[in-house]
CSV table of C-alpha atoms in Angstrom, one decimal:
chain,number,residue,atom,x,y,z
A,171,MET,CA,-0.1,0.1,-0.1
A,172,ALA,CA,2.9,2.2,0.8
A,173,SER,CA,3.8,1.8,-3.2
A,174,GLU,CA,0.1,2.9,-3.9
A,175,LEU,CA,0.7,6.0,-2.2
A,176,LEU,CA,3.7,7.0,-4.1
A,177,GLN,CA,1.4,7.4,-6.5
A,178,GLY,CA,-1.2,9.6,-5.3
A,179,GLN,CA,-3.4,6.6,-4.6
A,180,ILE,CA,-5.2,6.0,-1.3
A,181,GLY,CA,-6.1,2.5,-2.4
A,182,THR,CA,-5.6,-0.5,-5.2
A,183,SER,CA,-7.6,-1.9,-7.8
A,184,THR,CA,-5.5,-4.9,-7.6
A,185,PRO,CA,-6.8,-7.8,-5.6
A,186,PRO,CA,-4.7,-8.6,-2.3
A,187,PRO,CA,-3.7,-12.2,-2.1
A,188,GLY,CA,-6.3,-14.7,-1.3
A,189,TRP,CA,-4.6,-15.2,2.6
A,190,LEU,CA,-4.1,-11.7,3.1
A,191,SER,CA,-7.3,-10.6,5.1
A,192,GLU,CA,-6.1,-6.9,6.3
A,193,TYR,CA,-7.9,-5.3,3.3
A,194,VAL,CA,-11.6,-3.9,2.3
A,195,PHE,CA,-13.2,-3.8,-0.9
A,196,ARG,CA,-14.9,-0.7,-1.4
A,197,ASP,CA,-16.0,1.4,-4.6
A,198,GLY,CA,-14.2,-0.6,-6.5
A,199,ARG,CA,-10.9,-0.5,-4.7
A,200,TYR,CA,-9.0,-2.3,-2.3
A,201,TYR,CA,-8.3,-0.4,1.3
A,202,PHE,CA,-5.4,-1.4,3.8
A,203,VAL,CA,-7.2,-1.6,7.1
A,204,PHE,CA,-3.9,-0.4,9.1
A,205,PRO,CA,-3.5,3.1,10.3
A,206,LEU,CA,-1.9,5.8,8.1
A,207,GLY,CA,0.7,6.0,9.8
A,208,SER,CA,2.1,1.9,9.4
A,209,ILE,CA,1.9,3.3,5.5
A,210,LEU,CA,3.8,6.3,5.9
A,211,THR,CA,6.5,4.0,7.9
A,212,MET,CA,7.0,2.0,5.0
A,213,LEU,CA,7.2,4.9,2.4
A,214,PRO,CA,11.0,5.0,2.7
A,215,VAL,CA,11.3,1.1,1.9
A,216,ALA,CA,8.5,1.3,-1.1
A,217,LEU,CA,10.7,4.0,-2.6
A,218,LEU,CA,14.3,1.9,-2.3
A,219,ASP,CA,12.5,-1.0,-3.9
A,220,ARG,CA,10.7,1.3,-6.9
A,221,LEU,CA,14.3,2.3,-7.8
A,222,GLY,CA,15.3,-1.3,-7.3
A,223,ILE,CA,18.3,-0.7,-4.5
A,224,LEU,CA,16.3,-3.1,-2.5
A,225,SER,CA,16.7,-6.7,-2.7
A,226,GLY,CA,15.2,-9.2,-0.7
A,227,PRO,CA,12.0,-9.5,1.3
A,228,SER,CA,11.7,-6.2,2.8
A,229,SER,CA,10.3,-7.0,6.2
A,230,VAL,CA,13.8,-8.5,6.6
A,231,LEU,CA,15.3,-4.7,6.4
A,232,ILE,CA,12.2,-3.4,8.6
A,233,ALA,CA,13.2,-5.8,11.2
A,234,SER,CA,16.8,-5.1,11.1
A,235,LEU,CA,16.0,-1.2,11.6
A,236,ILE,CA,13.5,-1.7,14.6
A,237,ALA,CA,16.1,-4.4,16.1
A,238,GLY,CA,18.3,-1.3,15.3
A,239,GLY,CA,16.7,1.3,16.8
A,240,LEU,CA,15.5,-0.7,20.2
A,241,SER,CA,19.4,-1.6,20.6
A,242,CYS,CA,20.3,1.9,20.0
A,243,PHE,CA,18.1,3.6,22.4
A,244,GLY,CA,18.4,1.1,25.0
A,245,PHE,CA,22.2,1.4,25.5
A,246,LEU,CA,21.6,5.3,25.5
A,247,LEU,CA,19.2,5.1,28.2
A,248,ALA,CA,21.1,2.4,30.0
A,249,GLN,CA,24.6,5.0,29.9
A,250,ALA,CA,22.2,7.8,31.1
A,251,TYR,CA,21.2,5.5,34.2
A,252,ARG,CA,24.7,4.8,34.6
A,253,PHE,CA,25.0,1.2,34.3
A,254,SER,CA,28.0,-1.0,34.3
A,255,LEU,CA,29.0,-1.9,30.4
A,256,GLY,CA,28.3,-5.8,31.4
A,257,MET,CA,24.7,-4.8,32.2
A,258,GLN,CA,24.2,-2.4,29.6
A,259,VAL,CA,24.8,-5.1,27.1
A,260,SER,CA,22.8,-7.6,29.0
A,261,LEU,CA,20.1,-4.9,29.3
A,262,VAL,CA,20.4,-4.3,25.1
A,263,ILE,CA,20.0,-8.3,24.5
A,264,PHE,CA,17.2,-8.9,27.1
A,265,LEU,CA,15.5,-5.8,25.4
A,266,THR,CA,16.9,-7.2,21.5
A,267,LEU,CA,16.6,-11.1,21.5
A,268,GLY,CA,15.7,-11.7,24.9
A,269,ASN,CA,12.1,-12.4,24.5
A,270,TRP,CA,9.8,-12.4,22.5
A,271,ILE,CA,9.6,-9.4,19.7
A,272,TRP,CA,12.6,-11.4,18.2
A,273,CYS,CA,10.4,-14.5,17.0
A,274,ASN,CA,7.9,-12.4,16.3
A,275,LEU,CA,9.3,-9.9,14.2
A,276,VAL,CA,11.1,-12.4,12.2
A,277,PHE,CA,7.4,-14.1,10.8
A,278,GLY,CA,7.7,-10.4,8.9
A,279,TYR,CA,4.0,-9.9,9.3
A,280,ALA,CA,2.4,-6.5,8.9
A,281,ASP,CA,1.1,-6.8,12.2
A,282,MET,CA,3.7,-8.3,14.1
A,283,LEU,CA,6.0,-5.2,12.3
A,284,THR,CA,3.6,-2.5,13.0
A,285,LEU,CA,4.0,-3.6,16.8
A,286,GLY,CA,7.9,-3.1,16.1
A,287,TRP,CA,7.6,0.0,15.1
A,288,SER,CA,5.3,1.4,18.0
A,289,ALA,CA,7.8,-0.1,20.2
A,290,LEU,CA,10.4,1.6,19.1
A,291,GLY,CA,8.7,4.9,18.7
A,292,GLN,CA,7.6,4.4,22.3
A,293,LEU,CA,11.2,3.7,23.6
A,294,GLY,CA,12.8,6.5,21.6
A,295,SER,CA,10.3,9.0,23.0
A,296,LEU,CA,10.6,7.8,26.5
A,297,TYR,CA,14.5,8.6,25.7
A,298,PHE,CA,14.0,12.7,24.8
A,299,VAL,CA,12.2,12.6,27.7
A,300,LEU,CA,13.9,10.9,30.4
A,301,GLY,CA,17.7,10.9,29.0
A,302,GLN,CA,17.6,14.3,27.1
A,303,LYS,CA,15.2,16.8,27.1
A,304,GLN,CA,13.8,16.8,23.5
A,305,PRO,CA,10.0,17.2,23.7
A,306,LEU,CA,9.8,17.6,19.5
A,307,ILE,CA,12.0,14.7,19.1
A,308,SER,CA,9.9,12.9,22.0
A,309,GLY,CA,6.8,13.6,20.3
A,310,LEU,CA,8.0,12.7,16.7
A,311,LEU,CA,8.9,8.9,17.8
A,312,PHE,CA,5.5,9.1,20.0
A,313,ALA,CA,3.7,9.8,16.6
A,314,LEU,CA,5.4,6.8,15.4
A,315,ALA,CA,4.5,4.6,17.9
A,316,ILE,CA,0.6,6.2,17.3
A,317,GLY,CA,0.7,5.9,13.6
A,318,ASN,CA,1.4,2.0,13.8
A,319,ARG,CA,-0.7,0.7,16.8
A,320,THR,CA,-3.3,3.4,17.6
A,321,GLU,CA,-4.1,2.2,20.4
A,322,VAL,CA,-1.1,3.7,22.4
A,323,ILE,CA,-2.6,6.9,22.1
A,324,VAL,CA,-4.5,6.1,25.8
A,325,LEU,CA,-0.5,6.1,26.9
A,326,THR,CA,-0.7,9.9,26.2
A,327,PRO,CA,-1.3,11.1,29.8
A,328,ILE,CA,1.5,9.4,31.1
A,329,PHE,CA,3.8,11.2,28.7
A,330,MET,CA,2.2,14.6,30.2
A,331,ALA,CA,2.7,13.2,33.5
A,332,LEU,CA,6.2,12.5,33.0
A,333,TRP,CA,7.1,15.9,31.5
A,334,PHE,CA,5.1,17.6,34.5
A,335,ILE,CA,7.3,15.8,36.9
A,336,LEU,CA,10.8,16.9,35.0
A,337,GLU,CA,10.1,20.5,34.6
A,338,THR,CA,9.8,22.6,37.8
A,339,ASP,CA,8.7,25.4,36.1
A,340,SER,CA,4.8,25.5,34.7
A,341,LYS,CA,5.4,27.4,32.0
A,342,ARG,CA,8.3,25.2,30.8
A,343,TRP,CA,5.8,22.2,30.9
A,344,LEU,CA,3.2,24.0,28.7
A,345,VAL,CA,6.0,24.3,26.1
A,346,SER,CA,7.6,21.4,26.3
A,347,LEU,CA,3.8,20.2,26.3
A,348,TYR,CA,3.0,22.2,22.9
A,349,ARG,CA,6.0,20.7,21.6
A,350,PHE,CA,5.3,17.4,22.7
A,351,CYS,CA,1.9,17.0,21.1
A,352,PHE,CA,2.8,18.3,17.6
A,353,PHE,CA,3.3,15.6,15.8
A,354,PRO,CA,0.8,13.1,17.5
A,355,ILE,CA,-1.7,16.1,17.0
A,356,LEU,CA,-0.7,16.1,13.2
A,357,ILE,CA,-0.7,12.2,12.5
A,358,LEU,CA,-4.0,12.2,14.5
A,359,LEU,CA,-5.3,14.6,11.6
A,360,LEU,CA,-4.1,12.9,9.2
A,361,THR,CA,-5.0,9.9,9.9
A,362,PHE,CA,-8.8,10.9,10.5
A,363,CYS,CA,-8.8,12.6,6.8
A,364,HIS,CA,-7.2,9.3,6.2
A,365,ASN,CA,-10.6,7.3,7.3
A,366,TYR,CA,-12.5,10.0,5.7
A,367,PHE,CA,-11.3,9.3,2.1
A,368,ARG,CA,-11.8,5.5,2.7
A,369,PHE,CA,-14.7,4.7,4.4
A,370,ASN,CA,-16.3,8.3,4.7
A,371,SER,CA,-15.7,8.1,8.6
A,372,ILE,CA,-12.8,9.8,10.8
A,373,PHE,CA,-13.1,7.4,13.1
A,374,GLU,CA,-13.8,4.2,11.0
A,375,PHE,CA,-10.8,2.2,10.7
A,376,GLY,CA,-12.0,-0.8,8.4
A,377,LYS,CA,-11.0,-3.8,10.9
A,378,GLY,CA,-15.1,-3.8,11.3
A,379,LEU,CA,-15.9,-3.9,7.5
A,380,VAL,CA,-13.5,-6.7,6.7
A,381,PRO,CA,-16.0,-9.2,5.1
A,382,GLY,CA,-16.8,-12.2,8.0
A,383,ILE,CA,-14.5,-10.6,10.9
A,384,PHE,CA,-18.1,-10.9,13.2
A,385,GLU,CA,-18.4,-14.4,12.3
A,386,GLN,CA,-15.1,-15.5,13.7
A,387,PRO,CA,-15.9,-17.0,17.2
A,388,HIS,CA,-13.3,-13.9,18.5
A,389,PHE,CA,-15.1,-11.2,17.6
A,390,ALA,CA,-18.4,-12.8,18.5
A,391,SER,CA,-19.0,-9.9,21.1
A,392,GLY,CA,-17.4,-7.3,18.9
A,393,LEU,CA,-13.6,-6.1,18.1
A,394,TYR,CA,-13.7,-4.8,21.7
A,395,SER,CA,-15.4,-6.6,24.6
A,396,ILE,CA,-14.6,-7.5,28.4
A,397,ALA,CA,-15.9,-11.2,27.4
A,398,ALA,CA,-12.2,-11.1,25.8
A,399,ILE,CA,-10.3,-10.7,28.6
A,400,PRO,CA,-10.1,-14.2,30.5
A,401,ASP,CA,-8.5,-15.6,26.7
A,402,HIS,CA,-6.1,-12.7,27.1
A,403,PHE,CA,-5.3,-13.1,30.6
A,404,THR,CA,-4.3,-16.9,29.9
A,405,GLU,CA,-2.7,-16.5,27.0
A,406,MET,CA,-0.4,-13.5,28.3
A,407,LEU,CA,0.8,-14.7,32.1
A,408,THR,CA,-0.4,-18.5,32.6
A,409,ALA,CA,-0.3,-20.3,29.4
A,410,THR,CA,2.1,-23.0,29.5
A,411,TRP,CA,4.1,-24.9,26.6
A,412,GLN,CA,2.8,-28.4,25.2
A,413,ARG,CA,4.5,-31.5,25.8
A,414,ILE,CA,4.3,-33.7,22.7
A,415,ASN,CA,5.6,-37.4,22.0
A,416,HIS,CA,8.2,-37.0,19.6
A,417,PHE,CA,11.6,-34.2,19.3
A,418,PRO,CA,11.5,-31.9,20.9
A,419,PHE,CA,9.0,-33.1,23.0
A,420,VAL,CA,8.1,-29.3,24.5
A,421,ALA,CA,7.4,-26.6,22.2
A,422,PRO,CA,5.1,-23.7,22.5
A,423,SER,CA,1.5,-23.9,21.2
A,424,GLY,CA,1.9,-21.4,18.1
A,425,PHE,CA,-1.2,-19.5,19.6
A,426,GLY,CA,-0.4,-17.7,23.0
A,427,GLY,CA,1.9,-18.4,25.8
A,428,SER,CA,3.5,-16.5,29.1
A,429,ILE,CA,5.6,-14.1,28.5
A,430,PHE,CA,7.4,-14.8,32.1
A,431,LEU,CA,8.2,-18.2,30.0
A,432,ALA,CA,9.3,-16.6,27.3
A,433,SER,CA,11.4,-14.3,29.3
A,434,PRO,CA,12.4,-15.0,32.9
A,435,PHE,CA,14.7,-12.4,32.6
A,436,LEU,CA,11.2,-10.6,33.8
A,437,VAL,CA,11.8,-11.5,37.3
A,438,LEU,CA,14.1,-8.3,38.0
A,439,LEU,CA,11.0,-6.2,37.3
A,440,PHE,CA,10.0,-7.1,41.1
A,441,ARG,CA,12.8,-6.0,42.9
A,442,PHE,CA,11.1,-3.3,43.5
A,443,ARG,CA,14.1,-1.4,44.4
A,444,ALA,CA,12.6,2.5,43.7
A,445,MET,CA,8.6,2.5,43.7
A,446,ASN,CA,8.6,5.7,45.3
A,447,GLN,CA,10.3,7.5,42.2
A,448,PRO,CA,7.3,8.7,40.4
A,449,VAL,CA,8.9,7.6,36.5
A,450,VAL,CA,8.7,4.2,37.9
A,451,ILE,CA,5.0,4.6,39.8
A,452,LEU,CA,3.8,6.0,36.1
A,453,SER,CA,5.7,3.3,34.6
A,454,TRP,CA,3.8,0.9,36.1
A,455,ILE,CA,0.3,2.6,35.3
A,456,ALA,CA,1.1,2.8,31.7
A,457,MET,CA,1.7,-1.2,31.6
A,458,ILE,CA,-1.6,-1.9,33.5
A,459,VAL,CA,-3.7,0.9,31.5
A,460,MET,CA,-1.9,-0.3,27.9
A,461,THR,CA,-2.4,-4.0,29.1
A,462,PHE,CA,-6.2,-3.8,30.1
A,463,THR,CA,-6.2,-2.1,26.7
A,464,MET,CA,-4.9,-5.0,24.5
A,465,TRP,CA,-7.1,-7.2,26.5
A,466,LEU,CA,-10.3,-5.8,25.4
A,467,TYR,CA,-9.7,-6.7,21.6
A,468,GLY,CA,-11.3,-9.5,20.6
A,469,ASP,CA,-8.4,-11.8,19.2
A,470,VAL,CA,-6.0,-12.9,21.1
A,471,GLY,CA,-3.0,-12.5,18.6
A,472,GLY,CA,-3.4,-15.7,16.3
A,473,TRP,CA,-0.1,-17.3,14.8
A,474,GLN,CA,2.4,-16.3,17.5
A,475,PHE,CA,5.4,-17.2,19.9
A,476,SER,CA,4.9,-16.0,23.2
A,477,TYR,CA,2.2,-12.9,23.3
A,478,ARG,CA,3.0,-10.7,20.7
A,479,TYR,CA,0.8,-7.7,21.9
A,480,ALA,CA,2.8,-7.7,25.0
A,481,VAL,CA,5.6,-6.0,22.7
A,482,ASN,CA,3.7,-2.7,23.5
A,483,LEU,CA,5.0,-3.0,26.8
A,484,LEU,CA,8.8,-3.9,25.7
A,485,PRO,CA,9.7,-0.2,26.4
A,486,TRP,CA,8.1,0.3,29.7
A,487,ILE,CA,9.1,-2.7,31.2
A,488,TYR,CA,12.6,-1.6,30.1
A,489,ILE,CA,12.4,1.6,32.1
A,490,LEU,CA,11.4,-0.3,35.4
A,491,LEU,CA,14.5,-2.5,34.9
A,492,LEU,CA,16.4,0.4,34.7
A,493,TYR,CA,15.1,1.3,38.1
A,494,ASN,CA,15.1,-2.3,39.3
A,495,ALA,CA,18.2,-4.2,37.6
A,496,PRO,CA,21.4,-4.2,39.5
A,497,ARG,CA,24.1,-1.5,38.1
A,498,GLN,CA,26.6,-4.2,38.2
A,499,ILE,CA,26.3,-7.7,36.7
A,500,ASN,CA,26.5,-10.7,38.7
A,501,ILE,CA,25.8,-14.4,38.5
A,502,PRO,CA,22.1,-14.3,39.2
A,503,VAL,CA,21.6,-11.8,35.7
A,504,ILE,CA,23.9,-13.9,33.5
A,505,CYS,CA,21.7,-16.8,34.2
A,506,LEU,CA,18.5,-15.1,34.1
A,507,LEU,CA,19.8,-13.6,30.6
A,508,LEU,CA,21.5,-17.0,29.5
A,509,ILE,CA,17.6,-19.0,30.1
A,510,SER,CA,16.0,-16.1,28.5
A,511,LEU,CA,18.3,-15.9,25.5
A,512,LEU,CA,18.3,-19.8,25.3
A,513,ILE,CA,14.6,-20.0,25.3
A,514,ASN,CA,14.3,-17.6,22.5
A,515,ILE,CA,16.9,-18.7,20.6
A,516,TYR,CA,15.1,-22.4,20.9
A,517,ALA,CA,11.7,-20.5,19.7
A,518,VAL,CA,13.2,-19.1,16.6
A,519,TRP,CA,14.7,-22.1,15.2
A,520,LEU,CA,11.0,-24.1,16.1
A,521,PHE,CA,9.0,-21.7,14.0
A,522,HIS,CA,11.4,-20.9,11.2
A,523,TRP,CA,13.7,-23.1,10.9
A,524,THR,CA,11.7,-26.6,11.7
A,525,THR,CA,8.7,-28.2,10.6
A,526,TYR,CA,7.6,-28.9,14.1
A,527,LEU,CA,5.3,-25.6,14.4
């Protein structure tokens, strides 16, 4: 769809592949149901492809850019919080290779990649709040997150509160807030216009217009419903791996799984070493708000390793680790990191290099 946008079109007359369901046919054209920001993010890649510079699947380049961006901001934040070099490396390895984002990004699906861009946008935005006070750049990166995953907009009050506690003067806070909000407001206005031109409603993103979507069992109560919460709770927090009667004997189900099984490194979240810090309190609130927002969606994630929607939580998990993790690397940290890394190497191998799943 980014290629069509380069030609000044917001839809295409070419039917999408039969396996791709994220399109709506309307008034003789097919429209992508993802928000405008996800299409704009792909424009540079589409341009490289059109110029013949890009060889191979574009998803490989995109996943690499996301992983590289996460690593960069992860290092910068860890340095700002004065971690030892060993801990900086450990935290970044966890962020990119020691959790469910690695395996899910490698799938290369549009939905997976939008989650990756959202995580990168949030983490970058947090760096330019907590590491360097650059509200305009922070807002630009937050707009990247919102543009790819509109639900991230629920975190706007959290960012406003972060600026409030960091700016001692009310006038400076208002100026910072104005600069921070410029790009998010711009992307929202453009998204509303995009929605209107496609579906004649600024609030219609198109997901509910996909043919047969409400015939699917998980959308029987609507796109968003409290009835979906128990399934999300199970798949995100309590679902275990399956035991099979042949090699490899133990494997993830492919449709969910506890994030704590996917990354035991998360136990460091519960050291609770700085619960009196406003940033820590706001980070926990952000995770709770984002989690319940995700849990209301009818689909629990489909084909995935662990719980892919929790990619949206990784920036806040990382901030909490900056406060709770030890400043110097030690044996428990090394053990947790190695276990998490091995689990995710195993998952990548199972999903992408074998036929067991």
